[in-house]
Structures are given as structure tokens and as C-alpha cells.
Amino acid sequence: QELLDSTNPDLFKRYISFFSLRTHELINSIPYTELIYIHSKLMIVDDMYVIMGSANINDRSMIGERDSEFAVIYKEEPMEVAMMNGEEMKVSRFAKSLRVNLFKEHLGIDDTQKELCELMNDPLSDELWEFMNERALKNTLTYREVFNCYPDDTMISFKDVPKQSEMNENEIAIMKEKYMRLKDDIKGHIVQFPLWFLKEEILERSFFSAEMLVPIKNFV
């Protein structure tokens, strides 16, 4: 933050972005949405290395005598030449194909969209970076308009979070009208991660909370 422009708190998004996944559906003629929580862990580095499994990067997973975990590191000799940041380099065919297929799935791209499929090939291109952020923003704004769902960056304190209550028929009808009108604007699953959700609240453990009574070893 010290290196970035303090007057532009979103400037960091030029360098790193955080996303969530969300889905939607009509169930019994009523629109529903929910976040997709994926428990498996996956990292693809430079279209060359893949690590995937259940292990977290903490003592509980890594120390060897705590939780039972499973993880695989995949590496192969470079199999094909691909683009990385506009330059040719040798990459793993498996790692690249896995990344590209995941990008296409979560960005809502099918094989008929040849130009967008080509865009997926260089993960460090400015064009792909802008496309991912724009699609995540568009999806986020559409979900916000239709569902007013949370967590969301507009909800910076508890008073901003909508109270759980049964919707009446008129409210359901309004939501359904918005959904049927805007659902095709949602592409894939990608949405912005709500970095500012509850930022005005103090969420540290209180002295009398149950977490204070449990040894820290249980969490790490």
C-alpha cells in the first residue's frame, strides 16, 4: 500500500486480483444463488507445475502428525511451446490445458468463441487480465442487482447486511422479473471477492469467546 497511490485504493488490482465463484438457478420457479465453496486446493505455476489435493499451507496439514491430507505435485518435461507474457517459452501440456479449461469454465467461454479461447493461451497478457476483471465485475453487479446477496463490498458494517426473512409474493415476483431479464448477463462463475465486506467492524476474538479458550494449536 505504501508503494501504491493512496488516493486510489483499488490500484493494486492492476497487479493482483481475488475472485470468488457463484452460481444461480431457478428452483420451483424461484431464483436462487449461492457461493461455490471448493475445498480442494490447486495451484498452477507458469503453466509448468501443478500442485493439487486437500492440504492447506499450515501446520495442521503440513507438519506430518496432524490432519490426514493428500496432495500431488505434477511436473513433466516441457512438451510444447506457448506464450507467457508475450514471449515464447516451453510449458507442460497438462498444466496449460488444465489452466485453460478452468479459465474457460469459470469465465463462461465455450469452444465456439474462438477469439476468447485464443485469449486464454497467455495467462499474463494485459488483455486477459482486463477481460477477467471486467467479467468478474459484470457478474458481481448483476448478482447485486438481482439478489442483493452477500458477502458484498457494499456491506461494510453489520447494519448493511440484509436481515434474513421470508420474502413475500411481491418481492419474489420483482426478483424473478430481474432474474429473467438479467440472468443471461452472468457468464461463468467468476465474481469479485468482497475485500471490503464488514471492514468497519471489529472482528477480532473477544476475551470471553470460545476461540480464546481453545489452544491455538487446534487452528494451525
PDB file of C-alpha atoms in Angstrom:
ATOM      1  CA  GLN A   1       0.000   0.000   0.000  1.00  0.00           C
ATOM      2  CA  GLU A   2       2.887   2.352   0.689  1.00  0.00           C
ATOM      3  CA  LEU A   3       4.127   1.891  -2.868  1.00  0.00           C
ATOM      4  CA  LEU A   4       0.706   2.408  -4.434  1.00  0.00           C
ATOM      5  CA  ASP A   5      -1.251   5.616  -4.824  1.00  0.00           C
ATOM      6  CA  SER A   6      -3.012   6.185  -1.504  1.00  0.00           C
ATOM      7  CA  THR A   7      -5.713   8.201  -3.269  1.00  0.00           C
ATOM      8  CA  ASN A   8      -6.633   5.159  -5.382  1.00  0.00           C
ATOM      9  CA  PRO A   9      -7.200   2.188  -3.036  1.00  0.00           C
ATOM     10  CA  ASP A  10      -8.114  -0.100  -5.966  1.00  0.00           C
ATOM     11  CA  LEU A  11      -4.851   0.480  -7.823  1.00  0.00           C
ATOM     12  CA  PHE A  12      -3.479  -2.840  -6.521  1.00  0.00           C
ATOM     13  CA  LYS A  13      -5.934  -4.615  -8.816  1.00  0.00           C
ATOM     14  CA  ARG A  14      -3.581  -3.805 -11.694  1.00  0.00           C
ATOM     15  CA  TYR A  15      -1.198  -6.340 -10.147  1.00  0.00           C
ATOM     16  CA  ILE A  16      -3.258  -8.894  -8.236  1.00  0.00           C
ATOM     17  CA  SER A  17      -6.928  -9.812  -8.103  1.00  0.00           C
ATOM     18  CA  PHE A  18      -9.019 -12.027  -5.848  1.00  0.00           C
ATOM     19  CA  PHE A  19     -12.109 -13.800  -7.121  1.00  0.00           C
ATOM     20  CA  SER A  20     -14.890 -15.990  -5.808  1.00  0.00           C
ATOM     21  CA  LEU A  21     -17.210 -18.364  -7.641  1.00  0.00           C
ATOM     22  CA  ARG A  22     -21.004 -18.063  -7.593  1.00  0.00           C
ATOM     23  CA  THR A  23     -23.847 -19.923  -9.253  1.00  0.00           C
ATOM     24  CA  HIS A  24     -27.570 -19.352  -9.828  1.00  0.00           C
ATOM     25  CA  GLU A  25     -30.630 -21.403 -10.708  1.00  0.00           C
ATOM     26  CA  LEU A  26     -34.411 -21.435 -10.789  1.00  0.00           C
ATOM     27  CA  ILE A  27     -35.747 -23.851  -8.175  1.00  0.00           C
ATOM     28  CA  ASN A  28     -39.510 -24.303  -8.049  1.00  0.00           C
ATOM     29  CA  SER A  29     -39.776 -21.151 -10.186  1.00  0.00           C
ATOM     30  CA  ILE A  30     -37.861 -19.087  -7.604  1.00  0.00           C
ATOM     31  CA  PRO A  31     -34.360 -17.710  -8.388  1.00  0.00           C
ATOM     32  CA  TYR A  32     -31.578 -18.812  -6.033  1.00  0.00           C
ATOM     33  CA  THR A  33     -27.886 -18.071  -5.826  1.00  0.00           C
ATOM     34  CA  GLU A  34     -25.058 -19.322  -3.666  1.00  0.00           C
ATOM     35  CA  LEU A  35     -21.293 -19.125  -3.446  1.00  0.00           C
ATOM     36  CA  ILE A  36     -19.392 -22.162  -4.662  1.00  0.00           C
ATOM     37  CA  TYR A  37     -17.058 -23.297  -1.896  1.00  0.00           C
ATOM     38  CA  ILE A  38     -14.278 -25.523  -3.202  1.00  0.00           C
ATOM     39  CA  HIS A  39     -12.368 -27.397  -0.523  1.00  0.00           C
ATOM     40  CA  SER A  40      -9.701 -28.834  -2.789  1.00  0.00           C
ATOM     41  CA  LYS A  41      -6.550 -26.798  -3.306  1.00  0.00           C
ATOM     42  CA  LEU A  42      -4.938 -26.155  -6.659  1.00  0.00           C
ATOM     43  CA  MET A  43      -2.005 -24.048  -7.794  1.00  0.00           C
ATOM     44  CA  ILE A  44      -0.686 -23.839 -11.358  1.00  0.00           C
ATOM     45  CA  VAL A  45       2.660 -22.081 -11.724  1.00  0.00           C
ATOM     46  CA  ASP A  46       3.844 -20.699 -15.065  1.00  0.00           C
ATOM     47  CA  ASP A  47       1.909 -23.411 -16.943  1.00  0.00           C
ATOM     48  CA  MET A  48       4.719 -25.701 -15.785  1.00  0.00           C
ATOM     49  CA  TYR A  49       3.959 -27.033 -12.291  1.00  0.00           C
ATOM     50  CA  VAL A  50       0.689 -28.215 -10.736  1.00  0.00           C
ATOM     51  CA  ILE A  51       0.020 -28.960  -7.075  1.00  0.00           C
ATOM     52  CA  MET A  52      -3.435 -30.198  -6.137  1.00  0.00           C
ATOM     53  CA  GLY A  53      -5.018 -32.015  -3.248  1.00  0.00           C
ATOM     54  CA  SER A  54      -6.574 -31.329   0.142  1.00  0.00           C
ATOM     55  CA  ALA A  55      -3.601 -29.959   2.103  1.00  0.00           C
ATOM     56  CA  ASN A  56      -3.653 -26.409   3.454  1.00  0.00           C
ATOM     57  CA  ILE A  57      -0.468 -24.372   3.831  1.00  0.00           C
ATOM     58  CA  ASN A  58      -0.376 -24.612   7.641  1.00  0.00           C
ATOM     59  CA  ASP A  59       0.896 -26.905  10.382  1.00  0.00           C
ATOM     60  CA  ARG A  60      -2.321 -28.906  10.570  1.00  0.00           C
ATOM     61  CA  SER A  61      -1.775 -30.131   7.015  1.00  0.00           C
ATOM     62  CA  MET A  62       1.991 -29.994   6.647  1.00  0.00           C
ATOM     63  CA  ILE A  63       3.566 -30.961   9.978  1.00  0.00           C
ATOM     64  CA  GLY A  64       3.015 -34.664   9.280  1.00  0.00           C
ATOM     65  CA  GLU A  65       1.321 -35.757  12.515  1.00  0.00           C
ATOM     66  CA  ARG A  66      -1.942 -33.802  12.453  1.00  0.00           C
ATOM     67  CA  ASP A  67      -4.662 -33.948   9.804  1.00  0.00           C
ATOM     68  CA  SER A  68      -4.615 -36.656   7.146  1.00  0.00           C
ATOM     69  CA  GLU A  69      -4.072 -34.935   3.807  1.00  0.00           C
ATOM     70  CA  PHE A  70      -3.350 -35.799   0.222  1.00  0.00           C
ATOM     71  CA  ALA A  71      -1.557 -33.686  -2.367  1.00  0.00           C
ATOM     72  CA  VAL A  72       0.080 -34.344  -5.711  1.00  0.00           C
ATOM     73  CA  ILE A  73       2.814 -32.319  -7.382  1.00  0.00           C
ATOM     74  CA  TYR A  74       2.799 -32.770 -11.145  1.00  0.00           C
ATOM     75  CA  LYS A  75       5.770 -31.871 -13.282  1.00  0.00           C
ATOM     76  CA  GLU A  76       6.731 -33.077 -16.727  1.00  0.00           C
ATOM     77  CA  GLU A  77       9.416 -32.246 -19.198  1.00  0.00           C
ATOM     78  CA  PRO A  78       8.389 -29.273 -21.383  1.00  0.00           C
ATOM     79  CA  MET A  79       6.143 -30.658 -24.087  1.00  0.00           C
ATOM     80  CA  GLU A  80       5.106 -27.651 -26.151  1.00  0.00           C
ATOM     81  CA  VAL A  81       5.962 -24.037 -26.882  1.00  0.00           C
ATOM     82  CA  ALA A  82       3.433 -21.497 -25.607  1.00  0.00           C
ATOM     83  CA  MET A  83       3.159 -17.782 -24.892  1.00  0.00           C
ATOM     84  CA  MET A  84       3.913 -16.316 -21.468  1.00  0.00           C
ATOM     85  CA  ASN A  85       3.803 -12.537 -21.069  1.00  0.00           C
ATOM     86  CA  GLY A  86       4.101 -12.163 -24.826  1.00  0.00           C
ATOM     87  CA  GLU A  87       7.185 -14.346 -25.137  1.00  0.00           C
ATOM     88  CA  GLU A  88       7.609 -17.932 -26.255  1.00  0.00           C
ATOM     89  CA  MET A  89       8.568 -20.495 -23.622  1.00  0.00           C
ATOM     90  CA  LYS A  90       8.298 -24.236 -23.112  1.00  0.00           C
ATOM     91  CA  VAL A  91       5.447 -25.356 -20.841  1.00  0.00           C
ATOM     92  CA  SER A  92       3.795 -28.502 -19.586  1.00  0.00           C
ATOM     93  CA  ARG A  93       1.000 -29.599 -21.888  1.00  0.00           C
ATOM     94  CA  PHE A  94      -1.025 -30.889 -18.924  1.00  0.00           C
ATOM     95  CA  ALA A  95      -0.568 -27.786 -16.756  1.00  0.00           C
ATOM     96  CA  LYS A  96      -1.501 -25.429 -19.561  1.00  0.00           C
ATOM     97  CA  SER A  97      -4.558 -27.435 -20.645  1.00  0.00           C
ATOM     98  CA  LEU A  98      -5.783 -27.671 -17.051  1.00  0.00           C
ATOM     99  CA  ARG A  99      -5.463 -23.913 -16.544  1.00  0.00           C
ATOM    100  CA  VAL A 100      -7.081 -23.049 -19.868  1.00  0.00           C
ATOM    101  CA  ASN A 101     -10.039 -25.381 -19.254  1.00  0.00           C
ATOM    102  CA  LEU A 102     -10.585 -23.963 -15.768  1.00  0.00           C
ATOM    103  CA  PHE A 103     -10.386 -20.408 -17.106  1.00  0.00           C
ATOM    104  CA  LYS A 104     -12.938 -21.221 -19.799  1.00  0.00           C
ATOM    105  CA  GLU A 105     -15.297 -22.888 -17.332  1.00  0.00           C
ATOM    106  CA  HIS A 106     -15.262 -20.117 -14.754  1.00  0.00           C
ATOM    107  CA  LEU A 107     -15.229 -17.275 -17.292  1.00  0.00           C
ATOM    108  CA  GLY A 108     -18.140 -18.785 -19.208  1.00  0.00           C
ATOM    109  CA  ILE A 109     -16.356 -19.381 -22.526  1.00  0.00           C
ATOM    110  CA  ASP A 110     -17.187 -22.219 -24.913  1.00  0.00           C
ATOM    111  CA  ASP A 111     -15.148 -23.624 -27.781  1.00  0.00           C
ATOM    112  CA  THR A 112     -17.183 -21.732 -30.404  1.00  0.00           C
ATOM    113  CA  GLN A 113     -15.808 -18.420 -29.122  1.00  0.00           C
ATOM    114  CA  LYS A 114     -12.509 -18.759 -30.952  1.00  0.00           C
ATOM    115  CA  GLU A 115     -11.183 -15.284 -30.211  1.00  0.00           C
ATOM    116  CA  LEU A 116     -11.777 -15.619 -26.469  1.00  0.00           C
ATOM    117  CA  CYS A 117     -10.302 -19.130 -26.484  1.00  0.00           C
ATOM    118  CA  GLU A 118      -7.150 -17.695 -28.045  1.00  0.00           C
ATOM    119  CA  LEU A 119      -7.073 -15.052 -25.313  1.00  0.00           C
ATOM    120  CA  MET A 120      -6.758 -17.817 -22.695  1.00  0.00           C
ATOM    121  CA  ASN A 121      -3.415 -19.010 -24.051  1.00  0.00           C
ATOM    122  CA  ASP A 122      -1.227 -16.305 -22.474  1.00  0.00           C
ATOM    123  CA  PRO A 123      -2.129 -16.046 -18.760  1.00  0.00           C
ATOM    124  CA  LEU A 124      -0.015 -12.900 -18.303  1.00  0.00           C
ATOM    125  CA  SER A 125      -1.367 -10.803 -21.157  1.00  0.00           C
ATOM    126  CA  ASP A 126      -2.901  -7.446 -20.277  1.00  0.00           C
ATOM    127  CA  GLU A 127      -5.891  -8.282 -22.459  1.00  0.00           C
ATOM    128  CA  LEU A 128      -6.719 -11.439 -20.491  1.00  0.00           C
ATOM    129  CA  TRP A 129      -6.173  -9.644 -17.175  1.00  0.00           C
ATOM    130  CA  GLU A 130      -8.603  -6.897 -18.168  1.00  0.00           C
ATOM    131  CA  PHE A 131     -11.125  -9.412 -19.520  1.00  0.00           C
ATOM    132  CA  MET A 132     -11.122 -11.448 -16.294  1.00  0.00           C
ATOM    133  CA  ASN A 133     -11.613  -8.393 -14.107  1.00  0.00           C
ATOM    134  CA  GLU A 134     -14.316  -6.935 -16.336  1.00  0.00           C
ATOM    135  CA  ARG A 135     -16.246 -10.222 -16.442  1.00  0.00           C
ATOM    136  CA  ALA A 136     -15.982 -10.638 -12.667  1.00  0.00           C
ATOM    137  CA  LEU A 137     -17.218  -7.072 -12.148  1.00  0.00           C
ATOM    138  CA  LYS A 138     -20.119  -7.512 -14.573  1.00  0.00           C
ATOM    139  CA  ASN A 139     -21.206 -10.741 -12.873  1.00  0.00           C
ATOM    140  CA  THR A 140     -20.871  -9.171  -9.419  1.00  0.00           C
ATOM    141  CA  LEU A 141     -23.001  -6.169 -10.363  1.00  0.00           C
ATOM    142  CA  THR A 142     -25.666  -8.415 -11.902  1.00  0.00           C
ATOM    143  CA  TYR A 143     -25.888 -10.631  -8.812  1.00  0.00           C
ATOM    144  CA  ARG A 144     -26.068  -7.490  -6.673  1.00  0.00           C
ATOM    145  CA  GLU A 145     -28.902  -6.085  -8.777  1.00  0.00           C
ATOM    146  CA  VAL A 146     -30.950  -9.298  -8.817  1.00  0.00           C
ATOM    147  CA  PHE A 147     -30.313 -10.858  -5.416  1.00  0.00           C
ATOM    148  CA  ASN A 148     -28.732  -8.194  -3.176  1.00  0.00           C
ATOM    149  CA  CYS A 149     -26.675 -11.157  -1.982  1.00  0.00           C
ATOM    150  CA  TYR A 150     -23.858 -11.166   0.498  1.00  0.00           C
ATOM    151  CA  PRO A 151     -20.977 -11.067   1.220  1.00  0.00           C
ATOM    152  CA  ASP A 152     -20.657  -7.908  -0.868  1.00  0.00           C
ATOM    153  CA  ASP A 153     -18.376  -4.874  -0.869  1.00  0.00           C
ATOM    154  CA  THR A 154     -21.343  -2.543  -0.381  1.00  0.00           C
ATOM    155  CA  MET A 155     -21.868  -4.056   3.076  1.00  0.00           C
ATOM    156  CA  ILE A 156     -19.095  -2.534   5.171  1.00  0.00           C
ATOM    157  CA  SER A 157     -20.855  -2.991   8.519  1.00  0.00           C
ATOM    158  CA  PHE A 158     -23.450  -5.307  10.020  1.00  0.00           C
ATOM    159  CA  LYS A 159     -26.195  -2.745   9.507  1.00  0.00           C
ATOM    160  CA  ASP A 160     -25.681  -3.021   5.749  1.00  0.00           C
ATOM    161  CA  VAL A 161     -26.229  -6.796   5.689  1.00  0.00           C
ATOM    162  CA  PRO A 162     -29.835  -7.653   4.745  1.00  0.00           C
ATOM    163  CA  LYS A 163     -31.740  -9.388   7.512  1.00  0.00           C
ATOM    164  CA  GLN A 164     -32.844 -12.947   6.855  1.00  0.00           C
ATOM    165  CA  SER A 165     -36.593 -13.011   6.394  1.00  0.00           C
ATOM    166  CA  GLU A 166     -39.203 -14.694   4.284  1.00  0.00           C
ATOM    167  CA  MET A 167     -39.851 -12.819   1.048  1.00  0.00           C
ATOM    168  CA  ASN A 168     -43.463 -12.026   0.252  1.00  0.00           C
ATOM    169  CA  GLU A 169     -45.017 -12.819  -3.117  1.00  0.00           C
ATOM    170  CA  ASN A 170     -44.482  -9.297  -4.450  1.00  0.00           C
ATOM    171  CA  GLU A 171     -40.771  -9.321  -3.541  1.00  0.00           C
ATOM    172  CA  ILE A 172     -40.342 -12.734  -5.149  1.00  0.00           C
ATOM    173  CA  ALA A 173     -42.093 -11.512  -8.294  1.00  0.00           C
ATOM    174  CA  ILE A 174     -39.792  -8.473  -8.515  1.00  0.00           C
ATOM    175  CA  MET A 175     -36.683 -10.629  -8.034  1.00  0.00           C
ATOM    176  CA  LYS A 176     -37.880 -13.143 -10.624  1.00  0.00           C
ATOM    177  CA  GLU A 177     -38.521 -10.381 -13.166  1.00  0.00           C
ATOM    178  CA  LYS A 178     -34.989  -9.061 -12.669  1.00  0.00           C
ATOM    179  CA  TYR A 179     -33.564 -12.549 -12.856  1.00  0.00           C
ATOM    180  CA  MET A 180     -35.287 -13.472 -16.116  1.00  0.00           C
ATOM    181  CA  ARG A 181     -34.221 -10.155 -17.622  1.00  0.00           C
ATOM    182  CA  LEU A 182     -30.582 -10.188 -16.482  1.00  0.00           C
ATOM    183  CA  LYS A 183     -29.573 -13.841 -15.984  1.00  0.00           C
ATOM    184  CA  ASP A 184     -28.011 -14.098 -19.444  1.00  0.00           C
ATOM    185  CA  ASP A 185     -25.631 -11.274 -18.463  1.00  0.00           C
ATOM    186  CA  ILE A 186     -23.988 -13.677 -15.993  1.00  0.00           C
ATOM    187  CA  LYS A 187     -21.176 -15.545 -17.721  1.00  0.00           C
ATOM    188  CA  GLY A 188     -19.469 -18.447 -15.975  1.00  0.00           C
ATOM    189  CA  HIS A 189     -18.977 -18.431 -12.216  1.00  0.00           C
ATOM    190  CA  ILE A 190     -16.396 -15.722 -11.560  1.00  0.00           C
ATOM    191  CA  VAL A 191     -17.252 -12.805  -9.253  1.00  0.00           C
ATOM    192  CA  GLN A 192     -15.179 -10.297  -7.345  1.00  0.00           C
ATOM    193  CA  PHE A 193     -14.017 -11.355  -3.901  1.00  0.00           C
ATOM    194  CA  PRO A 194     -15.593  -8.918  -1.388  1.00  0.00           C
ATOM    195  CA  LEU A 195     -12.424  -7.425   0.113  1.00  0.00           C
ATOM    196  CA  TRP A 196     -14.239  -4.626   1.961  1.00  0.00           C
ATOM    197  CA  PHE A 197     -17.078  -6.718   3.442  1.00  0.00           C
ATOM    198  CA  LEU A 198     -17.582  -5.668   7.110  1.00  0.00           C
ATOM    199  CA  LYS A 199     -14.402  -3.564   7.018  1.00  0.00           C
ATOM    200  CA  GLU A 200     -15.834  -1.155   9.613  1.00  0.00           C
ATOM    201  CA  GLU A 201     -16.486  -3.922  12.123  1.00  0.00           C
ATOM    202  CA  ILE A 202     -14.031  -5.224  14.714  1.00  0.00           C
ATOM    203  CA  LEU A 203     -13.973  -8.959  14.089  1.00  0.00           C
ATOM    204  CA  GLU A 204     -11.206  -9.935  16.486  1.00  0.00           C
ATOM    205  CA  ARG A 205     -11.971 -12.632  19.045  1.00  0.00           C
ATOM    206  CA  SER A 206     -13.369 -11.304  22.278  1.00  0.00           C
ATOM    207  CA  PHE A 207     -11.746 -12.331  25.549  1.00  0.00           C
ATOM    208  CA  PHE A 208     -14.787 -14.402  26.510  1.00  0.00           C
ATOM    209  CA  SER A 209     -15.265 -16.150  23.154  1.00  0.00           C
ATOM    210  CA  ALA A 210     -14.923 -19.925  22.812  1.00  0.00           C
ATOM    211  CA  GLU A 211     -11.966 -19.426  20.472  1.00  0.00           C
ATOM    212  CA  MET A 212      -9.980 -17.854  23.325  1.00  0.00           C
ATOM    213  CA  LEU A 213     -10.439 -20.997  25.408  1.00  0.00           C
ATOM    214  CA  VAL A 214      -9.197 -23.436  22.760  1.00  0.00           C
ATOM    215  CA  PRO A 215      -5.443 -23.878  22.246  1.00  0.00           C
ATOM    216  CA  ILE A 216      -4.156 -22.115  19.137  1.00  0.00           C
ATOM    217  CA  LYS A 217      -2.678 -25.459  18.009  1.00  0.00           C
ATOM    218  CA  ASN A 218      -6.186 -26.593  17.102  1.00  0.00           C
ATOM    219  CA  PHE A 219      -6.392 -23.866  14.449  1.00  0.00           C
ATOM    220  CA  VAL A 220      -2.922 -24.084  12.924  1.00  0.00           C
TER     221      VAL A 220
END
